[in-house]
Short mmCIF file of C-alpha atoms and ligand atoms in Angstrom, two decimals:
data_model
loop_
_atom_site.label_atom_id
_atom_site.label_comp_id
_atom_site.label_asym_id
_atom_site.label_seq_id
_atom_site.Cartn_x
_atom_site.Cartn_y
_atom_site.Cartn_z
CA UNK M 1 48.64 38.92 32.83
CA UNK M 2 51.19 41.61 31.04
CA UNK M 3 50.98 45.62 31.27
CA UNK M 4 51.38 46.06 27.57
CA UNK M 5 52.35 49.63 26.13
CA UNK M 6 49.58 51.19 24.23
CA UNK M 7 51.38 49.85 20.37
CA UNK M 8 49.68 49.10 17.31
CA UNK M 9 50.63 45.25 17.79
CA UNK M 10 48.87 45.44 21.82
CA UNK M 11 45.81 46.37 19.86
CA UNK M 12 45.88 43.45 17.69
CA UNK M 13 47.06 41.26 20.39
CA UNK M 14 43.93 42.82 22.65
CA UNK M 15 41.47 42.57 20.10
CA UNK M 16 41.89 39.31 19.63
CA UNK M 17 41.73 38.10 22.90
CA UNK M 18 38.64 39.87 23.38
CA UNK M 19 36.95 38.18 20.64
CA UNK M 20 38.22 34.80 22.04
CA UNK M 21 36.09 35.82 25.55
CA UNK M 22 39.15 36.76 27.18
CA UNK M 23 39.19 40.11 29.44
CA UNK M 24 41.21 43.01 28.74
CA UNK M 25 41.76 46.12 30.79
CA UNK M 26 41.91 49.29 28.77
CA UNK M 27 42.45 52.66 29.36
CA UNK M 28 39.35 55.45 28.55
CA UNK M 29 39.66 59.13 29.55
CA UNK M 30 37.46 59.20 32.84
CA UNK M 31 39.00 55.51 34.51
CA UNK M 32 40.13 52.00 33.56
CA UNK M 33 37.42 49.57 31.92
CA UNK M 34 37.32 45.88 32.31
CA UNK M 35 36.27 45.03 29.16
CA UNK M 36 34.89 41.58 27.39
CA UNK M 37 32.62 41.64 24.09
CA UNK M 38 30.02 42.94 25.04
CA UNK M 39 27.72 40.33 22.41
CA UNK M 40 29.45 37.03 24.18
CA UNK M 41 27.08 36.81 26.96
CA UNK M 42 30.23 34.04 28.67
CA UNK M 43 32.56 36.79 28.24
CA UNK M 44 30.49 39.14 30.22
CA UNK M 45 30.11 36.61 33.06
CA UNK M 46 33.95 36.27 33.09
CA UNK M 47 33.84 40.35 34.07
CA UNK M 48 31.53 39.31 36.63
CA UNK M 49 33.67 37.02 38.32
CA UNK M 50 37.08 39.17 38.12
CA UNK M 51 35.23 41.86 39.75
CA UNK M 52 33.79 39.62 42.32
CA UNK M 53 30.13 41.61 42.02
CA UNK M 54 27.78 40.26 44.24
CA UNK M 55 24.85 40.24 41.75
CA UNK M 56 24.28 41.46 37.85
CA UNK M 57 24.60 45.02 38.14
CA UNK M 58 24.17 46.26 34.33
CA UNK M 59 26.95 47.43 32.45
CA UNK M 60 28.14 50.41 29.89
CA UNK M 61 29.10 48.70 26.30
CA UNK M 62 31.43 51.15 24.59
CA UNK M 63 31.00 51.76 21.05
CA UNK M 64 32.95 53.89 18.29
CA UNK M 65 29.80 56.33 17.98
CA UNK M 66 26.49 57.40 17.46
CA UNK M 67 26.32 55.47 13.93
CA UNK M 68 27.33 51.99 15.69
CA UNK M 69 24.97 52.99 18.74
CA UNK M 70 21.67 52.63 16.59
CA UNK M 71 22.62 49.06 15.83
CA UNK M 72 22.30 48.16 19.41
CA UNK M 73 19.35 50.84 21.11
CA UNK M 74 16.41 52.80 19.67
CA UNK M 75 18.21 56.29 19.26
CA UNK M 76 16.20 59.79 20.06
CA UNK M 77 16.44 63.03 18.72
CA UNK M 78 17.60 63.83 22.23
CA UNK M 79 20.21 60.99 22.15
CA UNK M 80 21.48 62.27 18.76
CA UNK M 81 21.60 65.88 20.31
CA UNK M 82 23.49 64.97 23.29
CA UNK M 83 25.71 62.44 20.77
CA UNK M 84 26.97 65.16 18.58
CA UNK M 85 27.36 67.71 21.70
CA UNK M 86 29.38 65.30 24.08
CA UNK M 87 30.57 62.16 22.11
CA UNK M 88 32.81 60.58 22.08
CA UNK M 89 33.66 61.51 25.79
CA UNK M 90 32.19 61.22 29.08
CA UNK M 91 28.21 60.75 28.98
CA UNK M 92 26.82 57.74 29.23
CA UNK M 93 23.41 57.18 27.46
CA UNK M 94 20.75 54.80 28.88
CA UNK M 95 18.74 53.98 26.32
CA UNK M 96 15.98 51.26 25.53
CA UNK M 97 16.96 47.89 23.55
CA UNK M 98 16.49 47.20 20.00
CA UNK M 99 14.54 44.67 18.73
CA UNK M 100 17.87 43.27 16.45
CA UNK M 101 20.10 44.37 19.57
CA UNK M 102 22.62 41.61 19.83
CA UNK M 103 24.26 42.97 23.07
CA UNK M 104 24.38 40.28 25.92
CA UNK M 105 21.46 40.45 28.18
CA UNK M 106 24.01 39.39 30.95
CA UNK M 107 25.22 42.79 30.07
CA UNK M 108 22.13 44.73 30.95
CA UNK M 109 21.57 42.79 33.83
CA UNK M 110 18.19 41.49 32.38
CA UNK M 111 17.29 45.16 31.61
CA UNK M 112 15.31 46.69 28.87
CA UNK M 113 17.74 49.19 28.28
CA UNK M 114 20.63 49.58 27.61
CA UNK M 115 23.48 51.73 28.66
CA UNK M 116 25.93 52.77 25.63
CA UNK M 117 29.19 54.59 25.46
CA UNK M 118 31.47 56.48 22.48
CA UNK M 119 34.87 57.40 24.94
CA UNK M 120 37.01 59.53 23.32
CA UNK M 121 40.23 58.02 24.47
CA UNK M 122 42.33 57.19 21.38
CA UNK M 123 43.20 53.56 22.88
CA UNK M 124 39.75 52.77 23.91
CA UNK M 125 38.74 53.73 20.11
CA UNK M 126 41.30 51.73 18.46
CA UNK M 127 40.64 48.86 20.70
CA UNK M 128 36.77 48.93 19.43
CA UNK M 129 37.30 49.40 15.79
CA UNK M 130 40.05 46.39 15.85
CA UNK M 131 37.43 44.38 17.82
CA UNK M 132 34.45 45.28 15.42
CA UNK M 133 32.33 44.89 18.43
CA UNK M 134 31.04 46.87 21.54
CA UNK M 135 33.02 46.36 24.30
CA UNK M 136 31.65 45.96 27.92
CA UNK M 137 33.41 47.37 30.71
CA UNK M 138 32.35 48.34 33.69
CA UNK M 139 35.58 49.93 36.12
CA UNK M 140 38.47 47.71 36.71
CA UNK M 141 38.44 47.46 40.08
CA UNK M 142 37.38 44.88 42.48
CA UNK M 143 33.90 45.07 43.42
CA UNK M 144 33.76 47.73 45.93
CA UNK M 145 36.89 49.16 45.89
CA UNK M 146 38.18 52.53 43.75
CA UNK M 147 38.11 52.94 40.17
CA UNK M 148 41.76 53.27 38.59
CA UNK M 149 42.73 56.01 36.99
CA UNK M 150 46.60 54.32 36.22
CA UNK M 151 47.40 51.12 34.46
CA UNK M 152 49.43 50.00 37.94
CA UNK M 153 45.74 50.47 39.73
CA UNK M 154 44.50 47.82 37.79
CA UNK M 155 46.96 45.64 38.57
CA UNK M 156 46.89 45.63 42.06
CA UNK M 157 42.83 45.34 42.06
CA UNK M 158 42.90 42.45 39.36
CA UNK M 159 46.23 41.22 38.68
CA UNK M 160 45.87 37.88 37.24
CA UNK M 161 42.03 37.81 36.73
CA UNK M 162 42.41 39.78 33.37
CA UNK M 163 44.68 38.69 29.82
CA UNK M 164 46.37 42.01 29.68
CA UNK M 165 46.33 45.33 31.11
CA UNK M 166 46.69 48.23 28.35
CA UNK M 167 48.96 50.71 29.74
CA UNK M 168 47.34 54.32 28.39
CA UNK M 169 48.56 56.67 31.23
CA UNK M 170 46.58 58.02 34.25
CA UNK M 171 43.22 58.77 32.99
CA UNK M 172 42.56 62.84 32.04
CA UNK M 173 39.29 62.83 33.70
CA UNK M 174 39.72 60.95 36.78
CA UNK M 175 35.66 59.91 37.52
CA UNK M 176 33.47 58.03 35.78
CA UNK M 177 31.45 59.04 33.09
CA UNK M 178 27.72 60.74 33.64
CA UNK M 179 24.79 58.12 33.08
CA UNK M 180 21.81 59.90 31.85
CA UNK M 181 18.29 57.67 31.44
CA UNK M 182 17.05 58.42 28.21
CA UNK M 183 14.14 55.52 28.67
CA UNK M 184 11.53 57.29 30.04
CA UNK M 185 9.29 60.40 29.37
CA UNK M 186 11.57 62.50 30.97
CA UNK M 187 15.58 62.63 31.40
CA UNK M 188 16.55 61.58 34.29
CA UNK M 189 20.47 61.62 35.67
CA UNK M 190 20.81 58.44 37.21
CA UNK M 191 24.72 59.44 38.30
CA UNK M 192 26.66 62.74 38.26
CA UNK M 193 29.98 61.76 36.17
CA UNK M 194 32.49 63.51 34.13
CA UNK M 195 29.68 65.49 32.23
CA UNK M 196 28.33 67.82 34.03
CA UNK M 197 24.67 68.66 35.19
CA UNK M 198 24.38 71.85 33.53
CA UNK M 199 26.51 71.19 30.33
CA UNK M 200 23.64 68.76 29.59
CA UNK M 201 20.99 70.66 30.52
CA UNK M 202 22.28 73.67 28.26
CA UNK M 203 21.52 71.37 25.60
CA UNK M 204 18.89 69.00 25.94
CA UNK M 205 16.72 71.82 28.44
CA UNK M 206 15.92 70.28 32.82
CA UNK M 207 17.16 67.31 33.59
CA UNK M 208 15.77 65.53 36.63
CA UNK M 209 18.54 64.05 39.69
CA UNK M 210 17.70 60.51 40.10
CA UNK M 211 17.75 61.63 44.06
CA UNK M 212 14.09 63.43 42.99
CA UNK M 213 13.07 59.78 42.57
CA UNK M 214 11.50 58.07 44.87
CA UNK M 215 14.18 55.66 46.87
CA UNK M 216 12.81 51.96 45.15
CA UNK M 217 12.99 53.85 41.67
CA UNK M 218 15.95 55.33 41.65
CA UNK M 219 17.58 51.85 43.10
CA UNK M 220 15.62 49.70 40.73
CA UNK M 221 17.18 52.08 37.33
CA UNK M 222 20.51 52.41 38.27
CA UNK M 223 21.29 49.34 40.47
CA UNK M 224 25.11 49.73 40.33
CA UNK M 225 24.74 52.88 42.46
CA UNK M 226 25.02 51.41 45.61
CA UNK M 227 25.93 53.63 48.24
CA UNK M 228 28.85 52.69 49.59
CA UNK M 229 30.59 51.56 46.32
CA UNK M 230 33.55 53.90 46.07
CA UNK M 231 34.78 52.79 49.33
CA UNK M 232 38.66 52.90 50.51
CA UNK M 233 39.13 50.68 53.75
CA UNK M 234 39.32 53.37 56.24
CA UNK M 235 37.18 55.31 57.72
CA UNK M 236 35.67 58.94 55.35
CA UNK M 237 35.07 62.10 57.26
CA UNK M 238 33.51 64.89 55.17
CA UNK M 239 33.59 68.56 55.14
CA UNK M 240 36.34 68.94 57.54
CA UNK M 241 37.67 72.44 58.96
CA UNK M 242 40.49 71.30 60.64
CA UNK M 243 41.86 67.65 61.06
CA UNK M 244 43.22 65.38 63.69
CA UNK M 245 47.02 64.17 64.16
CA UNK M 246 46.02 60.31 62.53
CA UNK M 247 44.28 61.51 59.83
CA UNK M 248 45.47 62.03 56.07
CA UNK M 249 43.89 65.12 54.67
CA UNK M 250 42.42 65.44 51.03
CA UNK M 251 42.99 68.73 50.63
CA UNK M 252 41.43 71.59 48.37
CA UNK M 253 41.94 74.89 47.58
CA UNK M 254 44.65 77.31 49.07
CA UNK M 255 43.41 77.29 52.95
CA UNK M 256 44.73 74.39 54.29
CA UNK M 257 44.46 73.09 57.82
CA UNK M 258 47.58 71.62 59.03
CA UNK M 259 48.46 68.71 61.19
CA UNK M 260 47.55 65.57 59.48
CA UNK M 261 49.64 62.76 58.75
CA UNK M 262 50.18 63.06 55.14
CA UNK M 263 48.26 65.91 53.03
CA UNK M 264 47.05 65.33 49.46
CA UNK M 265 45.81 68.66 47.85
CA UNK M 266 43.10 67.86 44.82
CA UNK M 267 43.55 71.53 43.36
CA UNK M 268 45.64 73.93 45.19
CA UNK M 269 43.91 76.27 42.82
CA UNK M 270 40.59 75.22 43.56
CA UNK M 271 40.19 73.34 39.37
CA UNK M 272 37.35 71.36 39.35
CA UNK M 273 38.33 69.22 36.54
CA UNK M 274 41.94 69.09 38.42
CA UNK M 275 40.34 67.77 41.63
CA UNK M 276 38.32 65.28 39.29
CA UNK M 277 41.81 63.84 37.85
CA UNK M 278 43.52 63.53 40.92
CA UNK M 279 40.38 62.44 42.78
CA UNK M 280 40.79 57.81 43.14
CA UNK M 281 44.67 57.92 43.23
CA UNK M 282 44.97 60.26 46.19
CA UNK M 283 42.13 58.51 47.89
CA UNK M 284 44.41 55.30 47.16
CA UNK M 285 47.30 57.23 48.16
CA UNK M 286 45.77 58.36 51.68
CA UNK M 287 44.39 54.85 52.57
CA UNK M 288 47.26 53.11 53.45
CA UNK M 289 49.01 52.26 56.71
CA UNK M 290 49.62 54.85 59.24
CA UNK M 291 46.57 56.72 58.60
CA UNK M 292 43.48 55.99 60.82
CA UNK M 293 41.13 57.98 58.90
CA UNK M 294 40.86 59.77 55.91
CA UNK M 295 39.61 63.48 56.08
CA UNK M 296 38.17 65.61 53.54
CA UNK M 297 37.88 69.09 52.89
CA UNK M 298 34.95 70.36 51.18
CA UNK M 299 34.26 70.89 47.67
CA UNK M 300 31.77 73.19 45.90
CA UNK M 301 28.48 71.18 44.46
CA UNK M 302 29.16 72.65 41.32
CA UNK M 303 30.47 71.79 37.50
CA UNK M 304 32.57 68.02 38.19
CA UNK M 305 31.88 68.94 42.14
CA UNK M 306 28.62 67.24 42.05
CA UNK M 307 30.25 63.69 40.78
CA UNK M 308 33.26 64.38 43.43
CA UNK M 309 30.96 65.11 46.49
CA UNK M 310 28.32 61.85 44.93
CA UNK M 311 32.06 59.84 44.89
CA UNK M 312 33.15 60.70 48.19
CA UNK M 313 29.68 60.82 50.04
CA UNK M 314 29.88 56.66 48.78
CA UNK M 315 33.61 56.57 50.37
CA UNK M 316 31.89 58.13 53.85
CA UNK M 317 29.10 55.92 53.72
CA UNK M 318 30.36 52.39 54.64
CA UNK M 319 31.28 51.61 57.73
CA UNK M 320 32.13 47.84 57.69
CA UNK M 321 35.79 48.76 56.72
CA UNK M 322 37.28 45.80 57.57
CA UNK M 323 38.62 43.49 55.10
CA UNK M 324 37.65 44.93 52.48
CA UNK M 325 39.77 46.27 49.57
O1 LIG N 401 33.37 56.09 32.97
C1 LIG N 401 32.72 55.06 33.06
O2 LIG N 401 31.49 55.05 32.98
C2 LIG N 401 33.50 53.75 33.25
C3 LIG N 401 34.34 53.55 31.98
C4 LIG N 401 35.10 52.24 32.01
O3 LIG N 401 33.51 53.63 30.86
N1 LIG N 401 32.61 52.65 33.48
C5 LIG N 401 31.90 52.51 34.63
O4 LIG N 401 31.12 51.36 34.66
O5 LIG N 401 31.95 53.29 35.54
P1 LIG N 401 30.42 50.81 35.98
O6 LIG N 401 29.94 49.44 35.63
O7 LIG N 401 31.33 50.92 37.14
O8 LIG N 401 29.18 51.75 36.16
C6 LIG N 401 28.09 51.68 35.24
C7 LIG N 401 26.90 52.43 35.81
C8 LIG N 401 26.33 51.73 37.03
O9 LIG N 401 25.94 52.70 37.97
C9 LIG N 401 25.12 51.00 36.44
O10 LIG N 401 24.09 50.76 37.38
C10 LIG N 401 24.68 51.98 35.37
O11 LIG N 401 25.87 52.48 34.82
N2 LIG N 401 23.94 51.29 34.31
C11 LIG N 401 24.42 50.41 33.42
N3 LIG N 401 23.45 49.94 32.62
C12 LIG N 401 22.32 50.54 33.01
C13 LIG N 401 20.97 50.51 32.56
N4 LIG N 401 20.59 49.72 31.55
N5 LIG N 401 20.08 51.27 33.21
C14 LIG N 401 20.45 52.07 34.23
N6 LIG N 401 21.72 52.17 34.68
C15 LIG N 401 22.63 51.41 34.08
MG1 LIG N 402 32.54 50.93 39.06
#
């Protein structure tokens, strides 16, 4: 495995390993992605096996735009709305299979749907147009564990499982994108991401929370969203006032309790998007030794708060710590 620098030559390099099957970690502007071609259905099981996922959940294949998107789902008037509002950045589209679709069905998990991506990070896009291809990647973490938002993340979580690591920078929007169901009669936002709630809805009119589904639904469409799958390996406590002395805090805003090990402040400002950015490397930051638990202060269920809070409420809900990383 090699960190390469985001060059013209990486890309070539990259883009040809991917279309040997090999993985390659690349950077996109809401976390790392693990990608493979997303149409070699052996390549896709290699992504598998890196992450160490316990079963098929489905994946996001990235593509340029909406133009290359059509090739692989049956595109809406409400996908091509949402396309030309939000892509390429942060929303992921879930959207049924076309008939000619050649995307691996390893990829969807044995789905009828698939989920599709345009990011508009510069090095994701110039990774997909030298590849020709969608790209598969789920984040490049160990199953489990946090996303990474810096090439060095990925490294730790993966090290020799992947070809190369492209080194892009820490990641501008810090959580993962939005994934919004397109499938079925109705919208339906199957998880809270870098999009927000009411950006789409100002466009495309109510959107329903996958948590308005009943549980077996809302498990059976988005089977990735596990709840604890964000986890750190200690202990999450939520919505704290005040902390206690073996605890690192994950601050927020300008009223800050004092007295914990090590404090991390998401926004001293109280930013949203800030908090979003700095959100999986503090968390990685806090969970280390010396710290018994990690404690949290609240954040507003608002804008990016709602994929924060969904993030951290996954971090809180696990409580077979040990072992796992
Ligand atoms: O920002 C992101 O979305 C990052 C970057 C790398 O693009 N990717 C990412 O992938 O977070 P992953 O695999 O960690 O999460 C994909 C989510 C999962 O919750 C999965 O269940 C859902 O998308 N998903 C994928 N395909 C689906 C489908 N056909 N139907 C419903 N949900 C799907
Ligand atoms: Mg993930």
């Amino acid at each position: 495995m090699s960190i390469a620098p985001p060059t013209a030559a990486t890309i070539v390099a990259a883009a040809s390993l991917l279309k040997g099957g090999e993985l390659v970690a690349f950077p996109t502007e809401t976390v790392y992605g693990l990608g493979a071609d997303a149409t070699n259905e052996r390549a896709v099981a290699a992504i598998f096996e890196a992450k160490g996922r316990p079963r098929f959940n489905p994946l996001i294949s990235h593509v340029l735009d909406a133009e290359e998107a059509r090739r692989f789902v049956r595109w809406s008037d409400t996908a091509e709305r949402l396309a030309a509002r939000f892509w390429p950045g942060a929303l992921t589209l879930v959207l049924p299979r076309s008939a000619g679709s050649t995307i691996a069905l390893l990829a969807t998990a044995g789905l009828d749907t698939v989920a599709i991506r345009a990011p508009s990070h510069p090095v994701a896009q110039a990774l997909i147009r030298a590849v020709g291809r969608p790209i598969a990647g789920p984040s490049a973490n160990r199953s489990g564990a946090i996303s990474p938002t810096h090439a060095e993340h990925v490294a730790e979580s993966l090290g020799a499982r992947v070809s190369m690591i492209i080194d892009g920078g820490p990641c501008l929007v810090g959580v993962e994108s939005t994934v919004l169901d397109l499938s079925g009669n109705a919208p339906v936002l199957l998880r809270p991401g870098g999009v927000s709630h009411e950006a789409i809805e100002a466009v495309i009119g109510r959107v329903a929370l996958s948590d308005a589904l009943p549980a077996g639904d809302a498990a059976r469409k988005s089977p990735g969203q596990l709840t604890s799958h964000y986890a750190p390996a200690r202990p999450v406590r939520l919505d704290v006032a005040d902390v206690s002395a073996d605890e690192g805090l994950l601050a927020f805003g300008a009223n800050v309790p004092d007295g914990a090990v090590l404090t991390l402040n998401l926004s001293p400002a109280g930013d949203l998007a800030e908090a979003a950015a700095n959100l999986f490397a503090m968390m990685r930051a806090l969970d280390r030794p010396g710290i018994g638990r990690i404690a949290v202060m609240p954040i507003p269920e608002t804008g990016l708060g709602l994929a924060i809070n969904d993030r951290l409420r996954r971090a809180a809900a696990d409580d077979g710590k040990s072992g796992r990383r």
